[in-house]
Amino acid sequence: MTEQEQPAVRCRELAYSFHRGRGRGPVVRAVDGVDLEVRPGEVFGLLGPNGAGKTTTIRAITTLLPTARGMVEVFGHDCATERTGVRRLLGYVPQALSADAGLTGRENVALFARVFDVARAERAERVAQALAAVDLTEAADRMAGTYSGGMVRRLELAQALVSAPRLLVLDEPTIGLDPIARAGVWERVDAVRRATGMTVLVTTHYMDEADRHCDRIALMDRGRIRALGTPEELKARVRAEDPAQDAPTLDDVFRHFSGRALADDAKEGEFSDVRRTRRTASRVG
């Protein structure tokens, strides 16, 4: 099978554990035997509450965490043994805001072009293209510290796009943003995807985003995949198994398969990124 024929992402029996409380607490199984395939060209949503294991799974896929048990591949490249090769295929927008407020938008994107080893002769054009793709051309030479929260997230999207990735990984890309800014981020993601055919893997707490933008979704809870399919397929399963739910939402779907509401965050999540990021995003906005 050629690289082009490979799944964009393949996980087999992926597992990861960590010690709660900075190594002094009990061992927690954050990811517990995840099997997952993401098809080339699709928008795939990984949904679940805090502590479900989403971010741990994303970090394994992006090679930021070692593959402790199981297997993870990106377009046929093993994340454990071909980390550099995998990273060349990726664009990544993490939960935490990562743009440097002391640089202009253009300088931020140019920095990522160097980090991702974009050829020197192509950098200026690629930076300009990435900024145009997220509608930041006019603001490109302003300091990023003057940007609104939505503009910062679009800038980070430009940073991820400057290397022309085959797989774009978005970890809570619209967290802390108002509805208009959220819509703006997704408009740019959808436009770039249509233009390039890239694959998008996204985690989000916003069910309306998943319903509107994702081709397929996986519902994750307590380290395991509880259900997988298109939004309409999962709603149909709920209607068939629970006739009282004649028009289920994705919140209803999650409750049906996990036994709890998506908003029921774990008291102590796998990481504290989400709460910190919400506070940071609110200050930036």
Short mmCIF file of C-alpha atoms in Angstrom, two decimals:
data_model
loop_
_atom_site.label_atom_id
_atom_site.label_comp_id
_atom_site.label_asym_id
_atom_site.label_seq_id
_atom_site.Cartn_x
_atom_site.Cartn_y
_atom_site.Cartn_z
CA MET A 1 0.00 0.00 0.00
CA THR A 2 1.42 3.39 -1.01
CA GLU A 3 1.59 6.36 1.37
CA GLN A 4 -1.30 7.97 -0.54
CA GLU A 5 -3.47 4.90 0.07
CA GLN A 6 -2.73 4.72 3.79
CA PRO A 7 -5.19 5.98 6.42
CA ALA A 8 -4.33 9.50 7.53
CA VAL A 9 -4.20 8.21 11.13
CA ARG A 10 -4.28 4.66 12.43
CA CYS A 11 -4.23 3.77 16.14
CA ARG A 12 -4.20 0.17 17.36
CA GLU A 13 -4.54 -0.68 21.06
CA LEU A 14 -3.09 2.73 21.99
CA ALA A 15 -2.68 3.08 25.75
CA TYR A 16 -1.06 5.66 27.97
CA SER A 17 -0.86 6.03 31.75
CA PHE A 18 0.51 8.76 34.00
CA HIS A 19 0.85 9.50 37.70
CA ARG A 20 -1.66 11.95 39.09
CA GLY A 21 -0.16 14.66 41.26
CA ARG A 22 3.23 15.22 39.57
CA GLY A 23 4.41 11.66 39.92
CA ARG A 24 3.41 11.18 43.55
CA GLY A 25 -0.20 10.10 43.11
CA PRO A 26 -1.82 6.93 41.79
CA VAL A 27 -1.42 5.77 38.20
CA VAL A 28 -4.24 6.91 35.93
CA ARG A 29 -5.02 5.20 32.60
CA ALA A 30 -5.64 8.22 30.36
CA VAL A 31 -5.98 6.18 27.15
CA ASP A 32 -7.11 2.58 27.41
CA GLY A 33 -6.78 0.55 24.22
CA VAL A 34 -7.92 2.99 21.53
CA ASP A 35 -8.50 1.67 18.00
CA LEU A 36 -9.07 4.44 15.48
CA GLU A 37 -8.73 5.20 11.78
CA VAL A 38 -9.03 8.61 10.14
CA ARG A 39 -9.59 8.60 6.38
CA PRO A 40 -7.60 10.85 4.06
CA GLY A 41 -9.41 14.09 3.27
CA GLU A 42 -12.07 13.92 5.97
CA VAL A 43 -12.78 16.14 8.97
CA PHE A 44 -12.73 13.78 11.94
CA GLY A 45 -13.93 14.88 15.37
CA LEU A 46 -12.71 13.37 18.63
CA LEU A 47 -15.26 14.36 21.25
CA GLY A 48 -15.52 13.89 24.99
CA PRO A 49 -15.39 15.65 28.36
CA ASN A 50 -12.25 16.78 30.16
CA GLY A 51 -10.34 13.70 31.30
CA ALA A 52 -11.67 11.53 28.45
CA GLY A 53 -8.20 11.01 26.96
CA LYS A 54 -8.59 13.20 23.87
CA THR A 55 -5.53 15.41 24.39
CA THR A 56 -3.36 12.42 25.35
CA THR A 57 -4.40 10.70 22.11
CA ILE A 58 -3.68 13.86 20.11
CA ARG A 59 -0.24 14.20 21.71
CA ALA A 60 0.60 10.61 20.82
CA ILE A 61 -0.45 11.21 17.20
CA THR A 62 1.63 14.40 17.00
CA THR A 63 4.66 12.58 18.56
CA LEU A 64 4.63 14.87 21.62
CA LEU A 65 4.15 11.81 23.81
CA PRO A 66 5.91 8.45 23.33
CA THR A 67 3.79 5.52 22.21
CA ALA A 68 3.89 3.66 25.52
CA ARG A 69 1.73 0.77 24.33
CA GLY A 70 0.09 0.00 21.02
CA MET A 71 0.71 1.55 17.61
CA VAL A 72 0.11 4.96 16.02
CA GLU A 73 0.74 5.72 12.34
CA VAL A 74 0.29 8.86 10.24
CA PHE A 75 0.00 8.08 6.51
CA GLY A 76 1.81 4.81 7.18
CA HIS A 77 4.67 6.37 9.18
CA ASP A 78 5.17 4.95 12.67
CA CYS A 79 4.99 7.68 15.33
CA ALA A 80 7.38 5.71 17.56
CA THR A 81 10.17 5.09 15.05
CA GLU A 82 9.65 7.80 12.38
CA ARG A 83 8.95 10.87 14.46
CA THR A 84 10.67 13.32 12.12
CA GLY A 85 8.86 11.90 9.11
CA VAL A 86 5.52 12.16 10.91
CA ARG A 87 6.14 15.76 11.97
CA ARG A 88 6.81 16.78 8.36
CA LEU A 89 3.24 15.72 7.51
CA LEU A 90 1.58 17.61 10.38
CA GLY A 91 0.22 21.01 11.20
CA TYR A 92 -0.79 21.37 14.86
CA VAL A 93 -2.83 23.98 16.71
CA PRO A 94 -2.67 23.13 20.43
CA GLN A 95 -5.10 24.09 23.20
CA ALA A 96 -2.73 26.60 24.75
CA LEU A 97 -2.29 29.91 22.94
CA SER A 98 1.15 29.74 21.33
CA ALA A 99 1.61 32.94 19.31
CA ASP A 100 4.33 35.31 20.52
CA ALA A 101 2.74 38.64 21.47
CA GLY A 102 6.10 40.38 20.98
CA LEU A 103 6.27 39.52 17.27
CA THR A 104 4.13 40.64 14.38
CA GLY A 105 1.73 38.19 12.78
CA ARG A 106 4.09 37.82 9.81
CA GLU A 107 7.08 37.21 12.09
CA ASN A 108 5.17 34.53 14.01
CA VAL A 109 4.33 32.64 10.84
CA ALA A 110 7.86 33.10 9.43
CA LEU A 111 9.26 31.58 12.62
CA PHE A 112 7.15 28.47 12.10
CA ALA A 113 8.25 28.33 8.45
CA ARG A 114 11.84 28.08 9.68
CA VAL A 115 10.94 25.53 12.36
CA PHE A 116 9.21 23.32 9.77
CA ASP A 117 12.16 23.70 7.39
CA VAL A 118 10.30 25.44 4.58
CA ALA A 119 12.88 26.16 1.87
CA ARG A 120 14.38 29.63 2.29
CA ALA A 121 13.51 30.64 -1.27
CA GLU A 122 9.84 29.76 -0.65
CA ARG A 123 9.37 31.16 2.84
CA ALA A 124 8.15 34.66 2.07
CA GLU A 125 5.56 33.43 -0.41
CA ARG A 126 4.40 30.58 1.83
CA VAL A 127 4.07 32.94 4.80
CA ALA A 128 2.02 35.36 2.71
CA GLN A 129 -0.19 32.52 1.44
CA ALA A 130 -0.81 31.21 4.97
CA LEU A 131 -1.74 34.67 6.25
CA ALA A 132 -4.06 35.23 3.28
CA ALA A 133 -5.72 31.84 3.88
CA VAL A 134 -6.82 32.96 7.35
CA ASP A 135 -7.68 36.53 6.30
CA LEU A 136 -4.85 38.21 8.21
CA THR A 137 -3.01 39.92 5.36
CA GLU A 138 -3.99 43.44 6.45
CA ALA A 139 -3.02 42.76 10.07
CA ALA A 140 0.14 40.83 9.25
CA ASP A 141 2.56 43.59 10.28
CA ARG A 142 0.82 44.45 13.54
CA MET A 143 2.10 43.05 16.81
CA ALA A 144 0.28 39.85 17.72
CA GLY A 145 -0.30 41.29 21.18
CA THR A 146 -2.83 43.69 19.63
CA TYR A 147 -4.89 40.88 18.08
CA SER A 148 -8.29 39.76 19.40
CA GLY A 149 -8.73 36.18 20.63
CA GLY A 150 -10.22 35.11 17.30
CA MET A 151 -7.38 36.70 15.35
CA VAL A 152 -4.82 34.94 17.54
CA ARG A 153 -6.41 31.57 16.82
CA ARG A 154 -6.43 32.33 13.10
CA LEU A 155 -2.77 33.33 13.38
CA GLU A 156 -1.99 30.00 15.00
CA LEU A 157 -3.86 28.30 12.18
CA ALA A 158 -1.61 30.17 9.72
CA GLN A 159 1.43 28.92 11.67
CA ALA A 160 0.18 25.36 11.27
CA LEU A 161 -0.62 25.81 7.56
CA VAL A 162 2.67 27.38 6.46
CA SER A 163 4.29 23.97 5.98
CA ALA A 164 1.40 22.77 3.74
CA PRO A 165 0.54 19.83 6.03
CA ARG A 166 -1.31 16.75 4.85
CA LEU A 167 -2.86 16.37 8.31
CA LEU A 168 -4.03 19.36 10.35
CA VAL A 169 -4.56 18.60 14.04
CA LEU A 170 -6.72 21.07 15.98
CA ASP A 171 -6.97 20.58 19.74
CA GLU A 172 -9.89 22.73 20.99
CA PRO A 173 -9.20 25.37 18.29
CA THR A 174 -12.11 27.65 19.26
CA ILE A 175 -11.94 27.32 23.03
CA GLY A 176 -12.79 30.55 24.85
CA LEU A 177 -13.92 32.36 21.68
CA ASP A 178 -17.25 34.06 21.09
CA PRO A 179 -19.63 32.56 18.47
CA ILE A 180 -18.58 35.00 15.72
CA ALA A 181 -14.88 34.30 16.25
CA ARG A 182 -15.57 30.55 16.37
CA ALA A 183 -17.37 30.73 13.04
CA GLY A 184 -14.49 32.71 11.55
CA VAL A 185 -11.93 30.06 12.51
CA TRP A 186 -14.05 27.30 10.96
CA GLU A 187 -14.65 29.27 7.78
CA ARG A 188 -10.90 29.43 7.23
CA VAL A 189 -10.36 25.74 8.08
CA ASP A 190 -13.12 24.69 5.66
CA ALA A 191 -11.78 26.95 2.90
CA VAL A 192 -8.22 25.59 3.18
CA ARG A 193 -9.47 22.02 3.31
CA ARG A 194 -11.54 22.50 0.14
CA ALA A 195 -8.56 24.07 -1.63
CA THR A 196 -5.94 21.50 -0.59
CA GLY A 197 -7.75 18.27 0.29
CA MET A 198 -5.92 18.02 3.62
CA THR A 199 -7.22 15.84 6.43
CA VAL A 200 -8.41 17.53 9.64
CA LEU A 201 -8.46 15.90 13.07
CA VAL A 202 -10.17 18.06 15.68
CA THR A 203 -11.14 17.87 19.33
CA THR A 204 -13.90 20.17 20.53
CA HIS A 205 -16.38 20.59 23.36
CA TYR A 206 -18.81 22.37 21.04
CA MET A 207 -21.34 19.85 19.73
CA ASP A 208 -22.71 22.29 17.15
CA GLU A 209 -19.24 22.56 15.58
CA ALA A 210 -18.88 18.79 15.38
CA ASP A 211 -22.37 18.37 13.93
CA ARG A 212 -21.82 21.02 11.28
CA HIS A 213 -18.20 20.42 10.23
CA CYS A 214 -17.20 16.80 10.95
CA ASP A 215 -17.65 14.00 8.43
CA ARG A 216 -17.28 11.42 11.20
CA ILE A 217 -16.88 11.60 14.95
CA ALA A 218 -15.62 9.33 17.72
CA LEU A 219 -17.10 9.71 21.18
CA MET A 220 -14.41 9.15 23.81
CA ASP A 221 -14.92 8.72 27.55
CA ARG A 222 -12.66 7.39 30.32
CA GLY A 223 -9.90 6.55 27.87
CA ARG A 224 -11.99 4.51 25.41
CA ILE A 225 -13.90 5.06 22.18
CA ARG A 226 -17.59 4.58 23.03
CA ALA A 227 -19.09 5.12 19.56
CA LEU A 228 -17.96 6.08 16.08
CA GLY A 229 -19.75 7.17 12.92
CA THR A 230 -21.19 10.14 11.10
CA PRO A 231 -23.29 12.50 13.22
CA GLU A 232 -26.43 11.27 11.46
CA GLU A 233 -25.51 7.60 11.90
CA LEU A 234 -25.02 8.06 15.64
CA LYS A 235 -28.29 9.98 16.00
CA ALA A 236 -30.07 7.22 14.08
CA ARG A 237 -28.63 4.61 16.46
CA VAL A 238 -29.96 6.56 19.43
CA ARG A 239 -33.41 6.87 17.84
CA ALA A 240 -33.45 3.12 17.16
CA GLU A 241 -32.32 2.16 20.66
CA ASP A 242 -34.31 4.80 22.55
CA PRO A 243 -37.62 5.64 20.83
CA ALA A 244 -38.23 8.41 23.36
CA GLN A 245 -35.42 10.35 21.67
CA ASP A 246 -37.17 11.32 18.43
CA ALA A 247 -34.77 14.17 17.57
CA PRO A 248 -31.52 13.54 19.45
CA THR A 249 -28.68 16.05 19.47
CA LEU A 250 -25.02 15.06 19.73
CA ASP A 251 -25.24 15.85 23.45
CA ASP A 252 -27.99 13.22 23.64
CA VAL A 253 -25.85 10.83 21.62
CA PHE A 254 -22.95 11.22 24.02
CA ARG A 255 -25.20 10.74 27.04
CA HIS A 256 -26.68 7.62 25.45
CA PHE A 257 -23.32 5.93 24.82
CA SER A 258 -21.43 7.10 27.92
CA GLY A 259 -24.17 7.33 30.53
CA ARG A 260 -23.41 10.94 31.40
CA ALA A 261 -23.57 14.43 29.93
CA LEU A 262 -20.66 15.81 27.95
CA ALA A 263 -20.55 18.80 30.32
CA ASP A 264 -19.80 16.53 33.29
CA ASP A 265 -16.08 17.34 33.34
CA ALA A 266 -13.84 15.17 35.42
CA LYS A 267 -12.87 16.88 38.66
CA GLU A 268 -9.22 16.28 37.88
CA GLY A 269 -8.67 16.02 34.14
CA GLU A 270 -5.76 14.35 32.43
CA PHE A 271 -4.10 17.77 32.18
CA SER A 272 -5.19 21.20 33.37
CA ASP A 273 -4.76 22.76 29.92
CA VAL A 274 -8.43 23.40 29.24
CA ARG A 275 -9.09 25.50 32.34
CA ARG A 276 -5.84 27.46 31.94
CA THR A 277 -6.51 28.07 28.27
CA ARG A 278 -10.03 29.33 28.89
CA ARG A 279 -8.69 31.89 31.33
CA THR A 280 -5.92 32.94 28.90
CA ALA A 281 -8.29 33.14 25.93
CA SER A 282 -10.70 35.28 27.92
CA ARG A 283 -7.92 37.75 28.75
CA VAL A 284 -6.73 37.90 25.13
CA GLY A 285 -10.29 38.39 23.83
#
